[in-house]
mmCIF file of C-alpha atoms in Angstrom:
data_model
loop_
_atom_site.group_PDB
_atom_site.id
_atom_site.type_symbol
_atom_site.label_atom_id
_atom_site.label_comp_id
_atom_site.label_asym_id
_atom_site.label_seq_id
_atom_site.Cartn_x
_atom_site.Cartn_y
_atom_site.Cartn_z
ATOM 1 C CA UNK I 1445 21.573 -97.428 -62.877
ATOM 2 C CA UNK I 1446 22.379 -93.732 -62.436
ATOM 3 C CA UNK I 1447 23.907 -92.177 -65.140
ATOM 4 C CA UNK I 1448 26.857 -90.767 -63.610
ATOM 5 C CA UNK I 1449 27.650 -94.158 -61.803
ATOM 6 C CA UNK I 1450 27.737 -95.725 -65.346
ATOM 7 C CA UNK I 1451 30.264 -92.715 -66.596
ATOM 8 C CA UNK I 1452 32.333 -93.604 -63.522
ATOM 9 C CA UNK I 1453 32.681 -96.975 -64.405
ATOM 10 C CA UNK I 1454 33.570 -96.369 -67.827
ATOM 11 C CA UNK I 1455 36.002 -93.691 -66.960
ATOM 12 C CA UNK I 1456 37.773 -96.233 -64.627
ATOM 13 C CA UNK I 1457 37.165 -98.966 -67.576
ATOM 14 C CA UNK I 1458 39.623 -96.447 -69.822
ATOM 15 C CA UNK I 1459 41.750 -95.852 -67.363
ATOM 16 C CA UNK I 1460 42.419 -99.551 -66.899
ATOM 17 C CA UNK I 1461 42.886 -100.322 -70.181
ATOM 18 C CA UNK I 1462 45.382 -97.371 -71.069
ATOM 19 C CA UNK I 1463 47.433 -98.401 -68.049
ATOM 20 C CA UNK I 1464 47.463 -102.147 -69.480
ATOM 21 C CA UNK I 1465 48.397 -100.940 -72.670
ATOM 22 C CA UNK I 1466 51.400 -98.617 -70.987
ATOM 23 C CA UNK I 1467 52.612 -102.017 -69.321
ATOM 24 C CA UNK I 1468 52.491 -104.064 -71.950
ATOM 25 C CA UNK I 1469 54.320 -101.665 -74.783
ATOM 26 C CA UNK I 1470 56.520 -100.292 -71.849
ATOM 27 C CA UNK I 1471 56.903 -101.860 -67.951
ATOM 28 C CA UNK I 1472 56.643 -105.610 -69.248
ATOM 29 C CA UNK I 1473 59.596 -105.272 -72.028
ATOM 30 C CA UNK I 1474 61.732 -103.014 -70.047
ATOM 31 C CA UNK I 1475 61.825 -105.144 -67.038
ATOM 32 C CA UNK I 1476 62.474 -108.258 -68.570
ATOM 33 C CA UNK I 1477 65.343 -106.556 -70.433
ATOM 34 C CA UNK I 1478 66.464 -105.306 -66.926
ATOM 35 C CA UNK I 1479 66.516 -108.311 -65.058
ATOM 36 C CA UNK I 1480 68.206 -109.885 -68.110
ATOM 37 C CA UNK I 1481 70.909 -107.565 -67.830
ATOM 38 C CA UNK I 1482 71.412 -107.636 -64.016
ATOM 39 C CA UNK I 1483 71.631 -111.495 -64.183
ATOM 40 C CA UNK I 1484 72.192 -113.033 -67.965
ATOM 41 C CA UNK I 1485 71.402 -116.614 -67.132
ATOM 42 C CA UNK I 1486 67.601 -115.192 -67.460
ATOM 43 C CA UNK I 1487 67.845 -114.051 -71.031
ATOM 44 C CA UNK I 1488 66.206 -117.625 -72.036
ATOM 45 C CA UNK I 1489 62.981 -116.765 -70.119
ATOM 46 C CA UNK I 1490 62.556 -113.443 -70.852
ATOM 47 C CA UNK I 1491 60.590 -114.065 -74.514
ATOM 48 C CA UNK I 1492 58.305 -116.478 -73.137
ATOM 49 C CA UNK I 1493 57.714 -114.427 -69.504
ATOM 50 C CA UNK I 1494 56.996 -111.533 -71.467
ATOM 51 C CA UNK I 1495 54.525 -113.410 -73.829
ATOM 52 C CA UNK I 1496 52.792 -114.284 -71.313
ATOM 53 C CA UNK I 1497 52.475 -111.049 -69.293
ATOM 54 C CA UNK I 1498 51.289 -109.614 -72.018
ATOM 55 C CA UNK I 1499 48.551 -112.151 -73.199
ATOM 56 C CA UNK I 1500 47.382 -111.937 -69.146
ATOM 57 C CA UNK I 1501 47.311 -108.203 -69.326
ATOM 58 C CA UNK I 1502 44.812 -108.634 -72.982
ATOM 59 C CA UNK I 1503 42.819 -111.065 -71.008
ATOM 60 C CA UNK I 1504 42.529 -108.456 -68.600
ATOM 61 C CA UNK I 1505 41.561 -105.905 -71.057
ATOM 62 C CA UNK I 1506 39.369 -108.394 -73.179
ATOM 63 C CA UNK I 1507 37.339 -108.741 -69.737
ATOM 64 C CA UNK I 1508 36.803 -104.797 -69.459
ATOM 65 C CA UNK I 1509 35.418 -103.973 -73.174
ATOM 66 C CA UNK I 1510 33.036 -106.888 -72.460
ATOM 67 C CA UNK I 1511 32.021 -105.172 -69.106
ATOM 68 C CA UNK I 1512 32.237 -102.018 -71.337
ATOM 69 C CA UNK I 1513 29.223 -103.311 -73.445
ATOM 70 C CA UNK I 1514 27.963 -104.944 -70.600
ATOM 71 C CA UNK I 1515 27.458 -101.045 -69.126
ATOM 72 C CA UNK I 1516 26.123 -100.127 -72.590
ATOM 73 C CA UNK I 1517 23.511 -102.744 -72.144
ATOM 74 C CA UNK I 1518 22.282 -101.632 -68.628
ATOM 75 C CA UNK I 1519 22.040 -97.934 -69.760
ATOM 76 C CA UNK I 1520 19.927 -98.284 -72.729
ATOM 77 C CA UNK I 1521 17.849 -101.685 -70.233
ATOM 78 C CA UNK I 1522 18.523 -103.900 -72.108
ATOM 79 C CA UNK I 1523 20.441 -106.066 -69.764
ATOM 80 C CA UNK I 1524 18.296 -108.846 -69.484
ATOM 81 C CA UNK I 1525 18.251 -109.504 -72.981
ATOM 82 C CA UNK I 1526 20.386 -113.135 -75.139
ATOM 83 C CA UNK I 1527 22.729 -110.277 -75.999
ATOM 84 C CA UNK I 1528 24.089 -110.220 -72.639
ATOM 85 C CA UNK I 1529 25.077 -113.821 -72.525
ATOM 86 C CA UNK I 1530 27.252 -113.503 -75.239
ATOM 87 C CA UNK I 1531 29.863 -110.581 -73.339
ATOM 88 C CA UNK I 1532 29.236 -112.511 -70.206
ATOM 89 C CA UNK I 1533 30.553 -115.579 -72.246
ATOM 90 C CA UNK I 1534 33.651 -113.394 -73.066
ATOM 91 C CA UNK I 1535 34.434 -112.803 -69.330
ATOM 92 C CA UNK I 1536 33.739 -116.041 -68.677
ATOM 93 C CA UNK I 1537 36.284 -116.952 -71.494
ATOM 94 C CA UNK I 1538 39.133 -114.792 -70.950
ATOM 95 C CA UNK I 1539 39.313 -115.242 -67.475
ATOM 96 C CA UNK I 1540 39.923 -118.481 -68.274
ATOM 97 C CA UNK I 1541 42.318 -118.239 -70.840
ATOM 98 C CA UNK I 1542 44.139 -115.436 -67.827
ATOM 99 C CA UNK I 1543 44.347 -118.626 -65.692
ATOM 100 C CA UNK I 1544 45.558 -121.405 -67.872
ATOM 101 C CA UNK I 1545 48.600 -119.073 -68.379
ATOM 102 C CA UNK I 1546 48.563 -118.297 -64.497
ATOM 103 C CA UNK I 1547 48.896 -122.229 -64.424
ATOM 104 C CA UNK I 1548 51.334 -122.718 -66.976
ATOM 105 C CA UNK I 1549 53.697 -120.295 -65.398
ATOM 106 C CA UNK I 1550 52.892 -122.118 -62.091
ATOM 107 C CA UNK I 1551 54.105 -125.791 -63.556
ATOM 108 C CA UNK I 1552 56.846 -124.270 -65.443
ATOM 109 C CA UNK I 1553 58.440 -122.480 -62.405
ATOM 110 C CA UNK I 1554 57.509 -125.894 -60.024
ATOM 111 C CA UNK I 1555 59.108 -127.946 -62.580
ATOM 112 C CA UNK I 1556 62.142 -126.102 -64.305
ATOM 113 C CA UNK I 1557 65.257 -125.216 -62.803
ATOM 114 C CA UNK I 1558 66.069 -121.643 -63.224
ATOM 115 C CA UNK I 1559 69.252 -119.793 -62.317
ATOM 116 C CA UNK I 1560 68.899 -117.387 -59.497
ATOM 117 C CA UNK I 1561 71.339 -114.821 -58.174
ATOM 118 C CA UNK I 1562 70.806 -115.311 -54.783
ATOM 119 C CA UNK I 1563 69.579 -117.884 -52.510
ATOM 120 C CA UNK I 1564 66.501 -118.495 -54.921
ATOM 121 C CA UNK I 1565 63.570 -116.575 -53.335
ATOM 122 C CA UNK I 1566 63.332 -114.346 -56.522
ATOM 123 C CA UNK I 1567 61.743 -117.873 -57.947
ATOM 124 C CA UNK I 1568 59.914 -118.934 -54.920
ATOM 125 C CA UNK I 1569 58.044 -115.497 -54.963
ATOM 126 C CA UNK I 1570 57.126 -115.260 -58.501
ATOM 127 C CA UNK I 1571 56.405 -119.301 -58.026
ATOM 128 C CA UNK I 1572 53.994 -117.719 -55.076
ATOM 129 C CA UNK I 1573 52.730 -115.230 -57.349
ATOM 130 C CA UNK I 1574 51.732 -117.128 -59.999
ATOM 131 C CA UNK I 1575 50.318 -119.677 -57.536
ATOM 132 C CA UNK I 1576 48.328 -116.959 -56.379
ATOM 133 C CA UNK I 1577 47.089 -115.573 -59.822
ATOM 134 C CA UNK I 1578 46.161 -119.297 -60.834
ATOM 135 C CA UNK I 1579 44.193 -119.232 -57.763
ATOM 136 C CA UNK I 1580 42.167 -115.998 -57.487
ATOM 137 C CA UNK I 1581 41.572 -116.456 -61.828
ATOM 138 C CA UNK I 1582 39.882 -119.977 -61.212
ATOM 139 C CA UNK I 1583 38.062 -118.449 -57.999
ATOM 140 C CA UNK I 1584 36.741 -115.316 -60.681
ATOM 141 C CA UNK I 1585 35.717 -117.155 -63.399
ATOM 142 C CA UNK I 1586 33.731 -119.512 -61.203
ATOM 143 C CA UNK I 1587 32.029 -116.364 -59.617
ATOM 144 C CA UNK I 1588 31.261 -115.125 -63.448
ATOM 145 C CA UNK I 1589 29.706 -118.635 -64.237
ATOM 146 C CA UNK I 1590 27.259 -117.763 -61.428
ATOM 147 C CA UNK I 1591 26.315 -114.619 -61.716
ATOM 148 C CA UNK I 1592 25.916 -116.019 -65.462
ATOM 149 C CA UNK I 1593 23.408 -118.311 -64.216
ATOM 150 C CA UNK I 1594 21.816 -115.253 -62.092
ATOM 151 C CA UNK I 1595 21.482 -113.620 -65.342
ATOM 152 C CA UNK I 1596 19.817 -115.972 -67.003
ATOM 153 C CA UNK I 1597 17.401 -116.525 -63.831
ATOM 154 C CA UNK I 1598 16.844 -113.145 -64.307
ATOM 155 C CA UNK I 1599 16.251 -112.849 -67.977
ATOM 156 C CA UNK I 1600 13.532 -115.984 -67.903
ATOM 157 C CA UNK I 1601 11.280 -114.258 -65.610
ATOM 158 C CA UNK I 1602 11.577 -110.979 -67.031
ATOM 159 C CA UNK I 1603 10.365 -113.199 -70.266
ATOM 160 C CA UNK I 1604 7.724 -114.495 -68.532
ATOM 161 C CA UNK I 1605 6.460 -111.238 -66.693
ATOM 162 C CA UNK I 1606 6.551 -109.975 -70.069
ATOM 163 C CA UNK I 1607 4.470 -112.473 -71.837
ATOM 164 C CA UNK I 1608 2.019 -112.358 -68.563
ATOM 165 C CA UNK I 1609 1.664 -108.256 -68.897
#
């Protein structure tokens, strides 16, 4: 892979993870405490709503140092190596984690009754969006348990070309 296609990536990687960082320390907090004080009757969900954000956005983040190293790998060609498996496992893993909460946001706005200040579609939406997340998460790590399997395709007859040359 071309070098400067690699420091793209990485560049990208950063700027990911410093705008996940900015949202969790700042966007996450001060709009909870915003909606909170433009309708009280949400102050008991704001804790656990902003837990989870923030635990989704360090999936998020846990996924891009893995793809970080990942990159690493490829550069020096050494992608096809056990090493791989085990930050491929991490994707795998905190994409999962990413969509349990997706799901657990999903059930608890299906099943509790929360106050709205209007006629309710400021639930329905986030019940959408969380829907949604739970949806495209499952649908990612599925896609990272098969290009897993590529990998290790990949890896065995690189092995075996190996032991034949």
């Amino acid at each position: 892979m071309h070098r400067l296609f690699i420091a793209a990536l990485r560049a990208g990687i950063v700027a990911a993870i410093l705008l996940g960082l900015f949202g969790q320390i700042v966007v996450i907090p001060t709009t909870a405490a915003d909606e909170v004080d433009r309708f009280p009757p949400y102050a008991p969900y704001a804790t656990p709503y902003v837990t989870v954000a923030i635990l989704g956005i360090a999936c998020v983040q846990v996924a891009l140092v893995a793809t970080w190293m990942l990159l690493d790998m490829v550069r020096r060609g050494a992608i096809f190596t056990p090493r791989a498996f085990r930050w491929v496992d991490i994707i795998i893993g905190s994409s999962v984690v990413a969509t349990l909460l997706a799901v657990g946001v999903t059930g608890h706005l299906a099943m509790a009754s929360i106050p709205s200040p209007d006629d309710g579609m400021e639930v329905i939406s986030a019940l959408f969006a969380a829907t949604a997340s739970a949806g495209v998460g499952a649908s990612f790590a599925m896609l990272i348990v098969i290009m897993r399997g590529l990998l290790r395709k990949a890896t065995d007859l690189q092995t075996e070309m190996a032991e034949v040359v």
